[in-house]
mmCIF file of C-alpha atoms and ligand atoms in Angstrom:
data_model
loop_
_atom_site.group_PDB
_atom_site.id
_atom_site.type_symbol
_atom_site.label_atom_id
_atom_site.label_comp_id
_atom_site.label_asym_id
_atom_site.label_seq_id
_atom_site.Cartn_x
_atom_site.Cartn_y
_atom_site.Cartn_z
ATOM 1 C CA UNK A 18 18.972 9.281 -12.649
ATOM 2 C CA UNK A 19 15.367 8.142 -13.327
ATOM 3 C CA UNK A 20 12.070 10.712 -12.564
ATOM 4 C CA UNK A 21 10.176 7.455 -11.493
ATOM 5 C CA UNK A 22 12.752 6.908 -7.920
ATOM 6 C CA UNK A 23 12.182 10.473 -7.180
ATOM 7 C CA UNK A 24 8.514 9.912 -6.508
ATOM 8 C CA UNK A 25 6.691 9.103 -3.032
ATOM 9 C CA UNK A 26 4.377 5.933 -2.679
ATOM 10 C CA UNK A 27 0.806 6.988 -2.149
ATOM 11 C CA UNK A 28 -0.747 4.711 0.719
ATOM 12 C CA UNK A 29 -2.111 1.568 -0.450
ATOM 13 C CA UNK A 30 -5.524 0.385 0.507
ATOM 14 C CA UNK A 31 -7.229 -3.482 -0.876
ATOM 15 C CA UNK A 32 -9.201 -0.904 -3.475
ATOM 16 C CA UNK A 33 -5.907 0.899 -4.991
ATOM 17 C CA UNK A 34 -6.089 0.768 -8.772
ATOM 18 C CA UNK A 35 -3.502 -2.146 -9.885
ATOM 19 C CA UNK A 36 -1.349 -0.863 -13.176
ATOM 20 C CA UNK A 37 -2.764 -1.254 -16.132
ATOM 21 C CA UNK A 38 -1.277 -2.712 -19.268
ATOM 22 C CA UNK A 39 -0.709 0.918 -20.406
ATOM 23 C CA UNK A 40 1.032 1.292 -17.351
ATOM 24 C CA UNK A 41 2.942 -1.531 -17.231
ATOM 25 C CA UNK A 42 4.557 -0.289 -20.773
ATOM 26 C CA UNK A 43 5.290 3.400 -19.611
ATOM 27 C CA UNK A 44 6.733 2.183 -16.525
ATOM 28 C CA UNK A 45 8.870 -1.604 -17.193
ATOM 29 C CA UNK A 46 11.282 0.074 -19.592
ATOM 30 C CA UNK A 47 12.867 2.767 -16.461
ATOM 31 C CA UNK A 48 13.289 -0.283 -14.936
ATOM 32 C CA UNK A 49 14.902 -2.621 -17.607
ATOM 33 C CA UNK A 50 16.816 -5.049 -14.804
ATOM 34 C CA UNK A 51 13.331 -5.976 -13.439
ATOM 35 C CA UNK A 52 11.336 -8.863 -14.302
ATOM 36 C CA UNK A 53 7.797 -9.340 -13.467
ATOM 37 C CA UNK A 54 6.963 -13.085 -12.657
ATOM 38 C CA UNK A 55 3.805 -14.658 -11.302
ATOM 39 C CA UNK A 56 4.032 -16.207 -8.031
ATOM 40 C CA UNK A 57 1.248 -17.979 -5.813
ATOM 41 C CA UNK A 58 -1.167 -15.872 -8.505
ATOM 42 C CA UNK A 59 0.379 -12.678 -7.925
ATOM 43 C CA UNK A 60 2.659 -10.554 -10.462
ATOM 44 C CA UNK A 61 5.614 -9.076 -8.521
ATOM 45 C CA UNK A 62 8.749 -7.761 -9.876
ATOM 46 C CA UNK A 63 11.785 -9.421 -8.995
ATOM 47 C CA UNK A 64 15.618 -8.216 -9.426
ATOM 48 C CA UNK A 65 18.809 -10.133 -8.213
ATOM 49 C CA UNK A 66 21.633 -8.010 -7.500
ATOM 50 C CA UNK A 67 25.320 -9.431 -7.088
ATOM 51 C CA UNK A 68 27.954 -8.097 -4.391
ATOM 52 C CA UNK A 69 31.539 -8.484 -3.496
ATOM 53 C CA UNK A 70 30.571 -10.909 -0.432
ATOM 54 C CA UNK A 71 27.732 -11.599 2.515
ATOM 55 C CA UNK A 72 28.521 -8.316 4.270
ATOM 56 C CA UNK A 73 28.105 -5.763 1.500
ATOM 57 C CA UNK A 74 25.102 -7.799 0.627
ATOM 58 C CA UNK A 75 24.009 -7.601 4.079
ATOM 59 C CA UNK A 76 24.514 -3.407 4.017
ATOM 60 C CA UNK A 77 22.383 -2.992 0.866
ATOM 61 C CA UNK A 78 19.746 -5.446 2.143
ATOM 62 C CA UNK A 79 19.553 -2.813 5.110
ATOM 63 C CA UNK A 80 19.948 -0.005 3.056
ATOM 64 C CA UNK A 81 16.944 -0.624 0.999
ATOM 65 C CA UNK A 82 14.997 -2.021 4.649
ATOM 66 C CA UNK A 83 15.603 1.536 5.680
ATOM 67 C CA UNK A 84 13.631 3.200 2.108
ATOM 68 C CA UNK A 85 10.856 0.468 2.708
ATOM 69 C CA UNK A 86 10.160 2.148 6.332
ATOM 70 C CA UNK A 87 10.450 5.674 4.959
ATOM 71 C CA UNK A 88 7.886 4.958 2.417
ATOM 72 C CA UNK A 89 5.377 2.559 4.364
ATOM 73 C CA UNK A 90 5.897 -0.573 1.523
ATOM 74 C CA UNK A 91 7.712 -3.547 2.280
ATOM 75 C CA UNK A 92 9.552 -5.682 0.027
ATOM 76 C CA UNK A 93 10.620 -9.230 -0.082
ATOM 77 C CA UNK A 94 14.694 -9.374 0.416
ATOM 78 C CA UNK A 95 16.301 -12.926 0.017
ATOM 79 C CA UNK A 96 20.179 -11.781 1.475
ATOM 80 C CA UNK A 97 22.535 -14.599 0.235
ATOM 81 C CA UNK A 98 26.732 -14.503 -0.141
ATOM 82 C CA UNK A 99 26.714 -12.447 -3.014
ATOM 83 C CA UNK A 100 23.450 -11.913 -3.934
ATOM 84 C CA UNK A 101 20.020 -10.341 -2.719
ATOM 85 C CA UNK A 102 16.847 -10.791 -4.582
ATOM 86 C CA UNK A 103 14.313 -8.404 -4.100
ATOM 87 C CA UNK A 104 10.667 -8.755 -4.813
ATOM 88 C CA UNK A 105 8.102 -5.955 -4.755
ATOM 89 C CA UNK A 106 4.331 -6.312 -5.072
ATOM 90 C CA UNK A 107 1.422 -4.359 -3.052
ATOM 91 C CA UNK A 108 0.236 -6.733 -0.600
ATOM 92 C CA UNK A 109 -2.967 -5.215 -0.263
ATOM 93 C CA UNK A 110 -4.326 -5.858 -3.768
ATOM 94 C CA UNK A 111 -2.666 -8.965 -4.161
ATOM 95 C CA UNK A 112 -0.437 -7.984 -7.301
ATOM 96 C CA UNK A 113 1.569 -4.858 -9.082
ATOM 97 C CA UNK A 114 0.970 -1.252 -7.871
ATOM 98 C CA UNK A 115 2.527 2.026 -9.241
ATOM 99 C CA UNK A 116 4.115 2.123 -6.066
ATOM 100 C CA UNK A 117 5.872 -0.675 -6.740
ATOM 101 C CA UNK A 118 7.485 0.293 -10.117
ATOM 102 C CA UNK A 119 8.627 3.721 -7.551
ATOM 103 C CA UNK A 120 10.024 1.225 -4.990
ATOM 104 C CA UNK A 121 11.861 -0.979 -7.973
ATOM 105 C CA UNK A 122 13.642 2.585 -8.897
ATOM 106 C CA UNK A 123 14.366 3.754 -5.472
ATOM 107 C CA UNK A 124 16.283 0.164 -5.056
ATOM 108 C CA UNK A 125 18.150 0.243 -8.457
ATOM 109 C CA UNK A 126 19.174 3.706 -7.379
ATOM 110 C CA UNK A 127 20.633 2.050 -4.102
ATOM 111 C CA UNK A 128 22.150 -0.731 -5.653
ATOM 112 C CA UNK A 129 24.458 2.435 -7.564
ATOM 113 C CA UNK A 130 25.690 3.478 -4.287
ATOM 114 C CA UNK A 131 27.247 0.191 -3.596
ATOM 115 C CA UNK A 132 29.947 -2.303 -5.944
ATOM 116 C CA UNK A 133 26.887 -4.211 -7.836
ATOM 117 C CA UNK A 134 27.987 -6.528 -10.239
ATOM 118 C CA UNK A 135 26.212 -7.638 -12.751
HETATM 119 C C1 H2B B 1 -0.728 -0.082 7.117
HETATM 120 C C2 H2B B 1 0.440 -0.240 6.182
HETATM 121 O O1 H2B B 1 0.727 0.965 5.537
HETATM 122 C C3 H2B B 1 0.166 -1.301 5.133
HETATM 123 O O2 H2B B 1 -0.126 -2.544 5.738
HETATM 124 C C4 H2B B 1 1.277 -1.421 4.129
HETATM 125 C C5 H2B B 1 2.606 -1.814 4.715
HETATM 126 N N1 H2B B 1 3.532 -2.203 3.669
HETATM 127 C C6 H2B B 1 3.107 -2.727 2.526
HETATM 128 N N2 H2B B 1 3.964 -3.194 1.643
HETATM 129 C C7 H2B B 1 3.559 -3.756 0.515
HETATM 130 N N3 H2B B 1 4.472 -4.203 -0.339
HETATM 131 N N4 H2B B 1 2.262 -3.872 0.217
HETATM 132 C C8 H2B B 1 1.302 -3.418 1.031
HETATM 133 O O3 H2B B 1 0.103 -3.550 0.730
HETATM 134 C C9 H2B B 1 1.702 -2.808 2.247
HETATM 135 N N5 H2B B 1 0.859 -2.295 3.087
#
């Protein structure tokens, strides 16, 4: 179980520090399935899980809806048959927060509950 899920996001405001590069290498490697791509000019990290079928696809998608609420940040879920991609950047400063990085952990951490396949 990763220390980085267990922690809280802080609440995000447009002048939030982004991660730094120092950052970026403490935190990517506890989350090793993640990748970070560039999109519309902002960095967001992006994971595609793979399930049984639609419905346990569907559950997870809900399931990780439900942490998003709890936490006040909101990530972009793409629910297919099979598969849901999920993309997490900080809206408010237009690219990569720590909270972010949290939010990537607290989904991986999900995806154990349920029959991922990679
Ligand atoms: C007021 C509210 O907390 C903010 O608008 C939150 C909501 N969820 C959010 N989610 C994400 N991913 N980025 C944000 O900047 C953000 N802002």
């Amino acid at each position: 179980m990763t220390e980085l899920a267990q922690n809280k996001c802080t609440a995000c405001h447009k002048d939030a520090p982004p991660v730094t590069e120092d950052e970026i290498a403490e935190l990517k490697p506890q989350i090793p399935d993640w990748k970070i791509v560039e999109q519309d000019e902002v960095s967001r990290l992006e994971r595609i899980y793979k399930f049984a079928d639609f419905q346990t696809a569907l559950a997870f998608t809900q399931h990780v809806g439900e942490e998003a609420e709890k936490e006040g940040h909101h990530p972009a879920l793409l629910t297919e048959w099979g598969k849901v991609t999920v993309t997490w950047w900080t809206h408010a400063i237009k690219g990569l927060h720590r909270n972010d990085f949290i939010m990537a952990a607290k989904t991986d951490q999900i995806a154990e509950a349920f029959t991922a396949k990679k």
